[in-house]
Short mmCIF file of C-alpha atoms and ligand atoms in Angstrom, two decimals:
data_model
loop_
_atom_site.label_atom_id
_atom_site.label_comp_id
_atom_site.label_asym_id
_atom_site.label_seq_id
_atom_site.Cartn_x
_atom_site.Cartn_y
_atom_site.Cartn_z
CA UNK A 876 -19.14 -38.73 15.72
CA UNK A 877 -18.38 -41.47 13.66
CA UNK A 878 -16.56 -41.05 9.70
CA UNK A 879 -19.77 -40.93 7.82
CA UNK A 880 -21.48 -37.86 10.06
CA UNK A 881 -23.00 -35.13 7.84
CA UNK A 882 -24.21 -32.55 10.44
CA UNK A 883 -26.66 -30.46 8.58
CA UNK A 884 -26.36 -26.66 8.74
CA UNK A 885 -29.50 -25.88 11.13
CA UNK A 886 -32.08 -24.50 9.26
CA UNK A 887 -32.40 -21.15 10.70
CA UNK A 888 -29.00 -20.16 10.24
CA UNK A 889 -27.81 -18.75 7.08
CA UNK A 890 -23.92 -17.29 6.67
CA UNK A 891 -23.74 -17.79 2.88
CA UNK A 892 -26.73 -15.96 1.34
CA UNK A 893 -25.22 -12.55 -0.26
CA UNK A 894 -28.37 -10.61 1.57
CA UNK A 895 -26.92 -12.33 4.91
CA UNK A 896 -23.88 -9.80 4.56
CA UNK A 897 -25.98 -6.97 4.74
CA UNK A 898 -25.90 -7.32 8.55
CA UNK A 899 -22.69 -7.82 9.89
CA UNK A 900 -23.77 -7.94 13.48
CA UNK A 901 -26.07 -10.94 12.93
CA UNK A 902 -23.48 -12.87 9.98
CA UNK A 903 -20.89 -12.62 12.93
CA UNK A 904 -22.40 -14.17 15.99
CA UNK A 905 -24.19 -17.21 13.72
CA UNK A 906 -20.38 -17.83 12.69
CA UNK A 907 -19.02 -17.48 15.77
CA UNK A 908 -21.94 -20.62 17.16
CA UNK A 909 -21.23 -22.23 14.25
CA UNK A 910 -17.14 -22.22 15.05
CA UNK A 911 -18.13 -23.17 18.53
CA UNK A 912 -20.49 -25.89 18.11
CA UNK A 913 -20.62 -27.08 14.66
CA UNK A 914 -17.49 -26.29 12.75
CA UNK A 915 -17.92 -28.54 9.85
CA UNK A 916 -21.50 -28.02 7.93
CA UNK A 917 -23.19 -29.57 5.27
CA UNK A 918 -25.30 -27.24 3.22
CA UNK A 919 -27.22 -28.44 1.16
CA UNK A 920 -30.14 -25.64 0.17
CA UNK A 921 -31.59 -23.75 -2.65
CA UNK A 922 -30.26 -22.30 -4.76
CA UNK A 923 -27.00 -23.86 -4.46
CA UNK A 924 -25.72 -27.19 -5.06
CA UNK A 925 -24.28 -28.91 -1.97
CA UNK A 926 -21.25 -28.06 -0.50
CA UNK A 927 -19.32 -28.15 3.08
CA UNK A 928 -19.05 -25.26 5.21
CA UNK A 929 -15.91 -24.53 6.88
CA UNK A 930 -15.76 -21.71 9.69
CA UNK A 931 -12.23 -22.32 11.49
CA UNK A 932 -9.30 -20.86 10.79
CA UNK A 933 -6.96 -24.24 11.30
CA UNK A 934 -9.56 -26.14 8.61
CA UNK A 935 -9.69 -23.34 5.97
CA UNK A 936 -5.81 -23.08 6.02
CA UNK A 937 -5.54 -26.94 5.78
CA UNK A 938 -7.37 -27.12 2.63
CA UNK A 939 -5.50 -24.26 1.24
CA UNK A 940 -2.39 -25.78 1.75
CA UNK A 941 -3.70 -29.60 0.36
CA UNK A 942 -4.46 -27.77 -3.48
CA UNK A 943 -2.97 -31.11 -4.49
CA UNK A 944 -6.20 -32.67 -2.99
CA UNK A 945 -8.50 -29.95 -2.85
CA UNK A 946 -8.74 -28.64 -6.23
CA UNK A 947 -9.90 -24.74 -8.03
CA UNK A 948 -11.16 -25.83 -11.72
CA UNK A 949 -14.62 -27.60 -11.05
CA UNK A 950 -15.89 -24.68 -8.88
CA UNK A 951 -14.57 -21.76 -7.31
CA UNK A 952 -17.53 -19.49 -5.92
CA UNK A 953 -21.23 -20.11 -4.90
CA UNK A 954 -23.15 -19.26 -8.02
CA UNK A 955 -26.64 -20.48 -8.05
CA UNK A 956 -27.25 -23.69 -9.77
CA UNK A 957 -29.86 -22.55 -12.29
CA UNK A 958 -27.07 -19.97 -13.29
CA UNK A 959 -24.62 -22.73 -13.14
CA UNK A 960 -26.26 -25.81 -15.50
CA UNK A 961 -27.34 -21.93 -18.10
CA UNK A 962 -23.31 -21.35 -18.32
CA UNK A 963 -23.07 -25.12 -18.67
CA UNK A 964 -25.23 -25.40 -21.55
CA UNK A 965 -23.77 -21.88 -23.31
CA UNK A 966 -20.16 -22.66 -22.99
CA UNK A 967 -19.32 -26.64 -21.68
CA UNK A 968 -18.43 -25.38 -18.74
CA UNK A 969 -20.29 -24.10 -15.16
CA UNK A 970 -17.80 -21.73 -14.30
CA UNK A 971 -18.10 -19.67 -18.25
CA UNK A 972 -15.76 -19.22 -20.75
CA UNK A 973 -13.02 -17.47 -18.53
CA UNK A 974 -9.89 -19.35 -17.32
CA UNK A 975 -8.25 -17.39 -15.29
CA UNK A 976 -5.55 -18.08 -12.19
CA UNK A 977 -8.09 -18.94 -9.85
CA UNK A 978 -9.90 -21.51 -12.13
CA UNK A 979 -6.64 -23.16 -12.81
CA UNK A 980 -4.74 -26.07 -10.98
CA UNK A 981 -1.40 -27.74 -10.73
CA UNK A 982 0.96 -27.81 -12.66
CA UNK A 983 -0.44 -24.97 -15.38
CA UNK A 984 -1.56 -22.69 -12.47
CA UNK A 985 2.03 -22.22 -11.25
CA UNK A 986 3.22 -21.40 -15.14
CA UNK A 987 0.77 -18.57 -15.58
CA UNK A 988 0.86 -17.12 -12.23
CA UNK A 989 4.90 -16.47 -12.98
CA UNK A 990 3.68 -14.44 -15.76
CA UNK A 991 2.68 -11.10 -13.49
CA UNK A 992 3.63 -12.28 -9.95
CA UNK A 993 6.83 -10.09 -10.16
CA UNK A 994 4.83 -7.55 -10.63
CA UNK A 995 3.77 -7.20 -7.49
CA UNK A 996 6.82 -8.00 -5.47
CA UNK A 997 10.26 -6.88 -4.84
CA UNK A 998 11.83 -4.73 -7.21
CA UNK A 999 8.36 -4.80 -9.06
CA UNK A 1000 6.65 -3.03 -6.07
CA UNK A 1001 9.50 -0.77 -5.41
CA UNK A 1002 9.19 0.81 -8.92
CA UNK A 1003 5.80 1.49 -8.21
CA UNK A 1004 5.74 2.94 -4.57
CA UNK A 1005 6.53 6.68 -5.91
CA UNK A 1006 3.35 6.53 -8.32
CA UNK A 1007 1.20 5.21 -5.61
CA UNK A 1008 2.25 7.62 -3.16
CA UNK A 1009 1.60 10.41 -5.80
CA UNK A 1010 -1.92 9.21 -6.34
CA UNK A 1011 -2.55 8.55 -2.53
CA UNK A 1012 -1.53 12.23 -2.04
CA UNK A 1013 -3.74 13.40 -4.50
CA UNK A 1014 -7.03 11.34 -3.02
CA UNK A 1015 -5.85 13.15 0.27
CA UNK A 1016 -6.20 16.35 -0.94
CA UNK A 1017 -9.36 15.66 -2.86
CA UNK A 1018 -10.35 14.84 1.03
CA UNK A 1019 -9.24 18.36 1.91
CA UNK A 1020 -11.43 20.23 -0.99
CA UNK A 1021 -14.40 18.12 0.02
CA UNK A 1022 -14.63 20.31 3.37
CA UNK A 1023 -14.90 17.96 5.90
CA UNK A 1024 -17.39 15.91 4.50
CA UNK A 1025 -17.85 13.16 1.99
CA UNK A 1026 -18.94 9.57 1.05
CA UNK A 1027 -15.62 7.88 1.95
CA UNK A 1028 -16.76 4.75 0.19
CA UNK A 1029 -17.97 6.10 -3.04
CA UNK A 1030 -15.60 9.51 -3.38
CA UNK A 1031 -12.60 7.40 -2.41
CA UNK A 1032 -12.19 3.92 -1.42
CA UNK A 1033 -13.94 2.81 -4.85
CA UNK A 1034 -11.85 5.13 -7.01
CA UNK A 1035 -7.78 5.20 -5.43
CA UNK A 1036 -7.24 1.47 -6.09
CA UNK A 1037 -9.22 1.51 -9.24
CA UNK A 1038 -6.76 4.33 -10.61
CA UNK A 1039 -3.56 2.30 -9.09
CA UNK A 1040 -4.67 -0.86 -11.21
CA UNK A 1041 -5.74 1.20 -14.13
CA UNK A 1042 -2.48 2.35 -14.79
CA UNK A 1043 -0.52 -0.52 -14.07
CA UNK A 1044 -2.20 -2.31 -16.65
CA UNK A 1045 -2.44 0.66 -19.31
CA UNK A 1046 -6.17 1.43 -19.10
CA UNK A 1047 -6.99 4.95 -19.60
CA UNK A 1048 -7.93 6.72 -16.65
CA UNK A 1049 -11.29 8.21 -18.16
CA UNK A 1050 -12.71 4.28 -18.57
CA UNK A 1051 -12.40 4.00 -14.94
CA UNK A 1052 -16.41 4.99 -14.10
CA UNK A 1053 -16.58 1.87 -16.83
CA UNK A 1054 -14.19 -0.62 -15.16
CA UNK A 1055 -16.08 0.11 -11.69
CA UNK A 1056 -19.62 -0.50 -13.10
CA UNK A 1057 -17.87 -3.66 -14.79
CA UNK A 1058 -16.23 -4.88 -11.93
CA UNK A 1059 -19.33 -4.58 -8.80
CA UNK A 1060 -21.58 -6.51 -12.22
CA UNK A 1061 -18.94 -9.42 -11.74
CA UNK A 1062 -17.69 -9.46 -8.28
CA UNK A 1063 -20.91 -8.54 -6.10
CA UNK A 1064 -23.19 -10.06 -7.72
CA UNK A 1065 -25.90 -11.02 -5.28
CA UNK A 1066 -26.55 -7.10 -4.77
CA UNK A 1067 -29.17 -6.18 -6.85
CA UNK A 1068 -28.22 -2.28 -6.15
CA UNK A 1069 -24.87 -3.17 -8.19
CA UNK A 1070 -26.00 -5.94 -10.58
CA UNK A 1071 -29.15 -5.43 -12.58
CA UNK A 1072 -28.67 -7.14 -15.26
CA UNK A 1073 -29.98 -10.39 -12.58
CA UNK A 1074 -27.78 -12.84 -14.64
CA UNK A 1075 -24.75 -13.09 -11.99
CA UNK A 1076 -22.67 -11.06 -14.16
CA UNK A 1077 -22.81 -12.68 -17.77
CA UNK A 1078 -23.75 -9.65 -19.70
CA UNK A 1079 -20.74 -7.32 -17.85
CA UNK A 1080 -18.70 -10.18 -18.77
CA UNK A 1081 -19.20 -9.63 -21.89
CA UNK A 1082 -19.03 -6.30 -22.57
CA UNK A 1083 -16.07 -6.50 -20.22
CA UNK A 1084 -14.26 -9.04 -22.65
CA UNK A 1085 -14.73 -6.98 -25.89
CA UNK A 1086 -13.44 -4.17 -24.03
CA UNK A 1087 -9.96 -6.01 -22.48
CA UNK A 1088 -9.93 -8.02 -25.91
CA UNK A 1089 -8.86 -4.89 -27.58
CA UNK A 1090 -6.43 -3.60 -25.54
CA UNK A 1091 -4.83 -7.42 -25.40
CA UNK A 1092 -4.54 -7.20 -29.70
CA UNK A 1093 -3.35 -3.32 -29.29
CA UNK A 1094 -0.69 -4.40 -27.00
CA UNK A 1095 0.22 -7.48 -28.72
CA UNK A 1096 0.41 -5.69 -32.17
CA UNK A 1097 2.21 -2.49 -29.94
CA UNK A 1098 3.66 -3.60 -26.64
CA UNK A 1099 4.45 -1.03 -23.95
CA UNK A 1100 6.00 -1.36 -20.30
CA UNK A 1101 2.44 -1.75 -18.45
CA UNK A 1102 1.09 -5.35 -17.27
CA UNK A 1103 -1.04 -5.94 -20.22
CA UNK A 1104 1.65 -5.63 -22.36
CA UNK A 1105 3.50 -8.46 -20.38
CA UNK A 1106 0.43 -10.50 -20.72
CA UNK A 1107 -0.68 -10.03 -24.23
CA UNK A 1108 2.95 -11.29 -25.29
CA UNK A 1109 3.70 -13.69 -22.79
CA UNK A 1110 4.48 -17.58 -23.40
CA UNK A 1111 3.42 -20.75 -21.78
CA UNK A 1112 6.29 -24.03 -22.22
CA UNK A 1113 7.35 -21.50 -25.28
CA UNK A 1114 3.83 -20.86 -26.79
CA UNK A 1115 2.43 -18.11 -26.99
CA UNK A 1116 -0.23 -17.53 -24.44
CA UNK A 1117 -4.10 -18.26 -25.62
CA UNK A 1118 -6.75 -15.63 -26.34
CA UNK A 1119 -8.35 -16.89 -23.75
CA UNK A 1120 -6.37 -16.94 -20.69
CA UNK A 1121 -4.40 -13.65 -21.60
CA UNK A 1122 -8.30 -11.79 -21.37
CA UNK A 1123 -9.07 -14.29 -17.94
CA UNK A 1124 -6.04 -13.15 -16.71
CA UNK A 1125 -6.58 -9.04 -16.99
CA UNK A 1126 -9.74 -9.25 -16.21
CA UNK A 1127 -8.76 -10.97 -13.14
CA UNK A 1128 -5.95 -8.64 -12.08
CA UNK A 1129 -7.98 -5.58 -12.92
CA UNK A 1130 -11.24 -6.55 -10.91
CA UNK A 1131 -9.80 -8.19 -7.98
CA UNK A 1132 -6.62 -5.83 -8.51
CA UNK A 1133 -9.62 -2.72 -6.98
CA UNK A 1134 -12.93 -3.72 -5.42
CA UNK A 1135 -10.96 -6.15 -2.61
CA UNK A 1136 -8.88 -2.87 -1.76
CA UNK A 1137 -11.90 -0.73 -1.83
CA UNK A 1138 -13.83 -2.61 0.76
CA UNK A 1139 -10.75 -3.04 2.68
CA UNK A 1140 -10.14 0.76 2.31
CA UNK A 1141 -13.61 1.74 3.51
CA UNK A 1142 -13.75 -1.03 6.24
CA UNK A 1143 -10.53 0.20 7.76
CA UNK A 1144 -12.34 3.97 7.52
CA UNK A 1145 -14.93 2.37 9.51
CA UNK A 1146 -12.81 0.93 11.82
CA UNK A 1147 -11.16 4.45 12.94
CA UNK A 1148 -14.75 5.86 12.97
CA UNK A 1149 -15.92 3.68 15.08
CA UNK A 1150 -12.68 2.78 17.34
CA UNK A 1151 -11.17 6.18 17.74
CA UNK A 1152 -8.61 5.15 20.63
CA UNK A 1153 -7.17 3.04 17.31
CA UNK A 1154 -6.47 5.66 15.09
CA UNK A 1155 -4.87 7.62 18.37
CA UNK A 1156 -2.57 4.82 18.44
CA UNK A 1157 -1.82 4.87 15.07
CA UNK A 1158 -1.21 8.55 15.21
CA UNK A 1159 1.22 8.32 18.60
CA UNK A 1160 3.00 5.54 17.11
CA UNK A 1161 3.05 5.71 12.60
CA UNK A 1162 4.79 2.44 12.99
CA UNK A 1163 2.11 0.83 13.54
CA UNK A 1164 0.98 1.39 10.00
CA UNK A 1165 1.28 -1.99 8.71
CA UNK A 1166 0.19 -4.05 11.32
CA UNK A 1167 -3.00 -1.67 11.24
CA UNK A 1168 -3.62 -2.61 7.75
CA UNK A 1169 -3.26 -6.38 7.80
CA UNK A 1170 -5.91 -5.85 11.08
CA UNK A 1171 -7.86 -4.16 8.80
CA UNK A 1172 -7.75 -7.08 6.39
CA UNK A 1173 -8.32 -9.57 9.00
CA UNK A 1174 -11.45 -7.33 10.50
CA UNK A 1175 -12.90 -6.60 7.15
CA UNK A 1176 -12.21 -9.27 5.27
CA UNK A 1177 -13.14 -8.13 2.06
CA UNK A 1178 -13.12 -11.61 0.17
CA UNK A 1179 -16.01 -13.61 1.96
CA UNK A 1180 -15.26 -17.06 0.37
CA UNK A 1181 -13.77 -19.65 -2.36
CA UNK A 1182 -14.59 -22.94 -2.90
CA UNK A 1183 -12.68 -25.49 -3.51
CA UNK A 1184 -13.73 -29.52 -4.45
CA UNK A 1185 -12.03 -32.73 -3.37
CA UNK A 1186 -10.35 -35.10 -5.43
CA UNK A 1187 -10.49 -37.67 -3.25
CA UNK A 1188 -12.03 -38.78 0.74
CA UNK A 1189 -10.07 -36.10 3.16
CA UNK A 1190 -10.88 -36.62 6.80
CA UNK A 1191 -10.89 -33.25 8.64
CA UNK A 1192 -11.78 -33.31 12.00
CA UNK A 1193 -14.02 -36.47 12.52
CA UNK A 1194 -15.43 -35.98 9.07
CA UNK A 1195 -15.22 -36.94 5.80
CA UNK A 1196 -15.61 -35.21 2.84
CA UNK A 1197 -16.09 -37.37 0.04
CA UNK A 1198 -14.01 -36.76 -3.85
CA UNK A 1199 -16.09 -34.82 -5.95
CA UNK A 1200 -18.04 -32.51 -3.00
CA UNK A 1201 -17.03 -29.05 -2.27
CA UNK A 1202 -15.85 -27.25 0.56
CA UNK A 1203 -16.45 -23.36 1.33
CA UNK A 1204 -13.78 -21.77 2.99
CA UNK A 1205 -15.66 -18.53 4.70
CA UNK A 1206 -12.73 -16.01 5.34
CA UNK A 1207 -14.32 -13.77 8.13
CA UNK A 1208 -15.22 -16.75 9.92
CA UNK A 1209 -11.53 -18.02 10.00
CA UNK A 1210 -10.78 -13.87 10.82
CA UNK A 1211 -12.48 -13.89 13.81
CA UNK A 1212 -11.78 -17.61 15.67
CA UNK A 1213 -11.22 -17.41 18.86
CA UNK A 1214 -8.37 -19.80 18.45
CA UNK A 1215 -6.15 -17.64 16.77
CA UNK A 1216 -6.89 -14.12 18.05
CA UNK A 1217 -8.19 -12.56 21.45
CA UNK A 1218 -11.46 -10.20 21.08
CA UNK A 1219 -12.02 -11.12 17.76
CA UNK A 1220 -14.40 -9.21 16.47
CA UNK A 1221 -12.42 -6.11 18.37
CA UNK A 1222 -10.63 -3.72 15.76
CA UNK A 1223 -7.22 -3.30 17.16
CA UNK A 1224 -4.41 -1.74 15.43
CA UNK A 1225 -1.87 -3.49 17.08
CA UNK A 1226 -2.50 -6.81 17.56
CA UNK A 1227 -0.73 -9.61 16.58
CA UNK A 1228 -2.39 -10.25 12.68
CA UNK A 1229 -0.22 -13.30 12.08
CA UNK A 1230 -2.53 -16.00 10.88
CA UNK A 1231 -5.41 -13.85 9.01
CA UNK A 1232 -6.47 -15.11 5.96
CA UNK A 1233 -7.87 -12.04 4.09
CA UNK A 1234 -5.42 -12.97 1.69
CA UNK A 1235 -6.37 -16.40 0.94
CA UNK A 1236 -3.57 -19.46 1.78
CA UNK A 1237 -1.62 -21.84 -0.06
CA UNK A 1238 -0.39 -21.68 -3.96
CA UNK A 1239 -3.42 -19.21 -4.40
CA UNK A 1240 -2.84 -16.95 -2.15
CA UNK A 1241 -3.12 -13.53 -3.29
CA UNK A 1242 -1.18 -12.19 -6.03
CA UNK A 1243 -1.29 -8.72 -4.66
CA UNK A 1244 -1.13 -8.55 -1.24
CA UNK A 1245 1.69 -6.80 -0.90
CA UNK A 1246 0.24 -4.29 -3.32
CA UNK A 1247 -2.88 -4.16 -1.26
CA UNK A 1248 -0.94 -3.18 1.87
CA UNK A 1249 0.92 -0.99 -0.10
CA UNK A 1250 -2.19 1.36 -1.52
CA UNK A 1251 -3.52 1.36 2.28
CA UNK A 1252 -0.31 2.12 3.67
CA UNK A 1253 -0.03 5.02 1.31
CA UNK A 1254 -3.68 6.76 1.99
CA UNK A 1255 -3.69 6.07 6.24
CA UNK A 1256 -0.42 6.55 6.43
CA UNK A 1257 -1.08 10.41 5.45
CA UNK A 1258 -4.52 10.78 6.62
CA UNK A 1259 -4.20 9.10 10.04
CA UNK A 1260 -1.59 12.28 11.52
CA UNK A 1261 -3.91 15.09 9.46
CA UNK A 1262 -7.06 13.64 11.13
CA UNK A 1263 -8.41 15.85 14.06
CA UNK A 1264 -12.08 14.69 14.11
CA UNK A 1265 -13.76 11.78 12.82
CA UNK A 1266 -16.72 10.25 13.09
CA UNK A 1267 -20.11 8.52 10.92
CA UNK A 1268 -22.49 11.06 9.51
CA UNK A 1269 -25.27 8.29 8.70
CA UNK A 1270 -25.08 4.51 8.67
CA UNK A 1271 -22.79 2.66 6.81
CA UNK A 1272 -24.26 0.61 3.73
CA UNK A 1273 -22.74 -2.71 3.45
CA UNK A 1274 -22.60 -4.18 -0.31
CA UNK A 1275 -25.00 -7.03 -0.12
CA UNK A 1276 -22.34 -9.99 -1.69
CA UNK A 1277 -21.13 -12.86 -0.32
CA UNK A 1278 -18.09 -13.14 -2.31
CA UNK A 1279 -16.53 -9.55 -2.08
CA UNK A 1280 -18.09 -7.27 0.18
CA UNK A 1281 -17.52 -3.87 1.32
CA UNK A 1282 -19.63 -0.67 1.87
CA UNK A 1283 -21.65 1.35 -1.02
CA UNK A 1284 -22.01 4.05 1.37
CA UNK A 1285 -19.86 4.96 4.21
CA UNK A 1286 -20.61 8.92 4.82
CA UNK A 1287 -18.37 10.37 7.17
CA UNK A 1288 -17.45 14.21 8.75
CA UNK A 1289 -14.01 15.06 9.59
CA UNK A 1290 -11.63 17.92 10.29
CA UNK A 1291 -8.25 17.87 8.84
CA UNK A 1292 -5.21 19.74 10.29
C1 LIG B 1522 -7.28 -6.05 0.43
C2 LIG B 1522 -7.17 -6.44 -0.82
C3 LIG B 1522 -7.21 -7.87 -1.30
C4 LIG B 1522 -7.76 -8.97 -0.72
C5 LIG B 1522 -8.49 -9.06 0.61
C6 LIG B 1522 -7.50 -10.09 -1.62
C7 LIG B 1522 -7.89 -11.39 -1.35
C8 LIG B 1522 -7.60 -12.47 -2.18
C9 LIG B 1522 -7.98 -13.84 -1.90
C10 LIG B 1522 -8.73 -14.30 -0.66
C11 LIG B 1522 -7.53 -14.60 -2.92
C12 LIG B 1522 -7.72 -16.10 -3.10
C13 LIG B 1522 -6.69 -16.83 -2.34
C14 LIG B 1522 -6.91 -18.31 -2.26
O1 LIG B 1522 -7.75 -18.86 -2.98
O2 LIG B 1522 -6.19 -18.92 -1.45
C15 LIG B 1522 -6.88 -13.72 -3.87
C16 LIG B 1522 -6.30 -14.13 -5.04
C17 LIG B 1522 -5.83 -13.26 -5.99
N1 LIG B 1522 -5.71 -11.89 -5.89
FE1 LIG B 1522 -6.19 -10.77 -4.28
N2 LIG B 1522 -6.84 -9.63 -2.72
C18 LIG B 1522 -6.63 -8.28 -2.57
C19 LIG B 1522 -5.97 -7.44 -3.45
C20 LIG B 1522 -5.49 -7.81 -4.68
C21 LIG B 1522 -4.81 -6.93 -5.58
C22 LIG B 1522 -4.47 -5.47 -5.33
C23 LIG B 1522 -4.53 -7.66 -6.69
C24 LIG B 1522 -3.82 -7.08 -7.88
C25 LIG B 1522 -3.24 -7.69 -8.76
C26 LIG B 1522 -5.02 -9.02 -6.47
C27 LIG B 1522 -4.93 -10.07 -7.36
C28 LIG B 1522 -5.22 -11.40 -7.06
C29 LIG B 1522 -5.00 -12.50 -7.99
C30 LIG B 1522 -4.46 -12.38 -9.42
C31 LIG B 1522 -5.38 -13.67 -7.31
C32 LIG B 1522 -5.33 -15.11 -7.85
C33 LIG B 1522 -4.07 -15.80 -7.38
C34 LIG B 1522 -3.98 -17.24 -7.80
O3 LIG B 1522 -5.01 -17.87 -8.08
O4 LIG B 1522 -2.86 -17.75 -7.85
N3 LIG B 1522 -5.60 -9.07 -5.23
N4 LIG B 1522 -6.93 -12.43 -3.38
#
């Protein structure tokens, strides 16, 4: 294949649609053809402007790690491009008025990303583990009271992050049923069970702003210990921080902060459902605990893609993709490559994880991983040596979105000891 090759993404497969999530079976096996045969594709189909499709795990890492040359600002997710040129024309820009972490490059990125990154490591974490444990107790017992029985997705996964978040950034625990609605508007938006406003999330946004713009001014006129606090007052090269990427940045931490955990939460549910020599393993041997939730991670991948665009020709592989065009990093494509992990699409608590991406890679990479491991740690960690039986009472009901997926409905029967 010579430098100007363009192989087009054959037309009857489609891995980037948000319905296209909705069956995991068939979204797996076109990626895995598509790692095989055609690892580099360009897309170029309705509704979406062009872009390049990357499925292996060595390529998606390599443009993490060139942010230099592969760059967040001019577009960061697949949004359709009537939405796209609407934003454009309401506020200059195609990816709305927020700027948040993820929007932002080099050098500014790495200034406001030290604003809450010590958060959510070290000494930061540590002074949180006791309150997470407390409220992964108490989602354990609500597990007990529900008799054997419940919607795992919607009764739990959805709600235990969603409370952890809440609190670190001072939100009252009664909004929560609010920040949830907010939150599956914005971040899974092609599911038109979760978004029915149709408009890819602009309304939530801002009803979502209003509401996060006046906790920002109470904390800034009040400051307390939580996260928004720390935000509302913080300073960039000794000014204070704007309006406008103090509310970007909450609403950031508190929607990715829950809905990435809760598909992770009820994916890894899943995965013991379905796979019950795994959570035998887990229960002969707790150490296995984190290694089982990075596999998790890796298996679910909860985050289905970013984009970034190049600022100038990069050749990867035999191909080149020219300044100015995108590239779409899928995540549960670079998961499951054969390259990096035997059995991939096998849910196995103690393989070796190293190399997943779940988490993103490179000077984006996930804020709150650790955090994320953390919360699961906390919930399997107690459930997995209490669980006698466990097993699917109905199908699982995968959240149409192909940016952050889980289930909607994951109904399961179990005894506890
Ligand atoms: C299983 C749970 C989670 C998954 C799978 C996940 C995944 C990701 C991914 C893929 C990225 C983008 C990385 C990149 O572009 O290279 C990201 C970024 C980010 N995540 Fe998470 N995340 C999770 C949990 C959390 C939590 C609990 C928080 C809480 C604060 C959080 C906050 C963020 C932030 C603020 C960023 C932006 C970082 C930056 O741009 O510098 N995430 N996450």
């Amino acid at each position: 294949m010579n430098t100007a090759a363009r192989p087009s993404l054959p037309a009857h497969i489609d891995v980037f649609s948000p319905a296209v999530y909705a069956d995991e079976t068939r979204l797996h096996a076109d990626l895995a053809h598509l790692r095989r045969h055609q690892p580099i594709s360009w897309v170029d189909r309705e509704p979406y402007r062009p872009f390049w499709l990357i499925t292996r795990n060595e390529d998606v890492k390599l443009i993490g790690k060139n942010a230099d040359i592969f760059i967040n600002a001019p577009r960061l997710t697949l949004i359709p491009s009537a939405i796209e040129e609407a934003t454009l024309a309401r506020n200059g820009s195609r990816t709305g008025a927020s700027r948040t972490l993820l929007d932002m490059d080099a050098p500014e990125h790495a200034q406001y990303r030290e604003i809450a990154a010590r958060w959510f490591i070290g000494s930061g974490l540590r002074k949180l583990t006791a309150h997470i444990e407390t409220i992964a107790e108490n989602f354990v017992q609500r597990m007990v009271t529900a008799d054997g029985k419940c919607d795992f997705a919607s009764d739990i996964a959805v709600w235990y992050p969603l409370e952890i978040i809440a609190s670190l950034l001072g939100a009252p625990l009664e909004d929560a049923p609010f920040i949830l609605r907010m939150t599956q508007a914005l971040l899974a938006s092609g599911d038109p069970e979760l978004q029915q406003a149709g408009d890819y999330g602009a309304s939530a946004f801002m009803e979502f702003s209003g509401y996060l713009g006046k906790m920002l001014a109470e904390r800034q006129a009040r400051p307390t210990d939580d996260l928004t606090s720390a935000i509302a007052n913080a300073t960039i090269g000794g000014q204070p921080i704007g309006m406008v990427e103090a509310l970007s940045y909450v609403l950031l931490v508190i929607t990715a902060g829950h809905d990435t955990t809760s598909g992770a939460l009820a994916g890894g549910m899943l995965g013991f459902a379905t796979h019950p020599g795994e959570l035998a393993k887990l229960q002969a041997d707790p150490g296995l605990m984190r290694n089982a939730s990075n596999e998790i991670c890796r298996w679910v991948s909860p985050v289905r893609h970013f984009l970034r665009t190049a600022t100038e020709d990069f050749t990867l592989r035999d191909i080149t993709i020219r300044a100015g065009e995108s590239a779409l990093m899928i995540y549960p494509s670079a998961n499951r490559d054969e390259a990096v992990f035997d059995d991939p699409d096998v849910f196995r608590v103690d393989r070796n994880t190293s190399g997943h991406v779940a988490f993103g890679y490179g000077a984006h990479a996930c804020i709150g991983r650790q955090l994320a491991l953390l919360e699961m740690d906390a919930l399997f960690s107690r459930l997995a040596p209490r669980l006698q039986s466990l097993e699917l009472d109905g199908p699982p009901v995968p959240i149409a979105s192909n940016f952050v997926g889980g289930y909607r409905k994951l109904p399961i029967r179990y005894t506890l000891r």
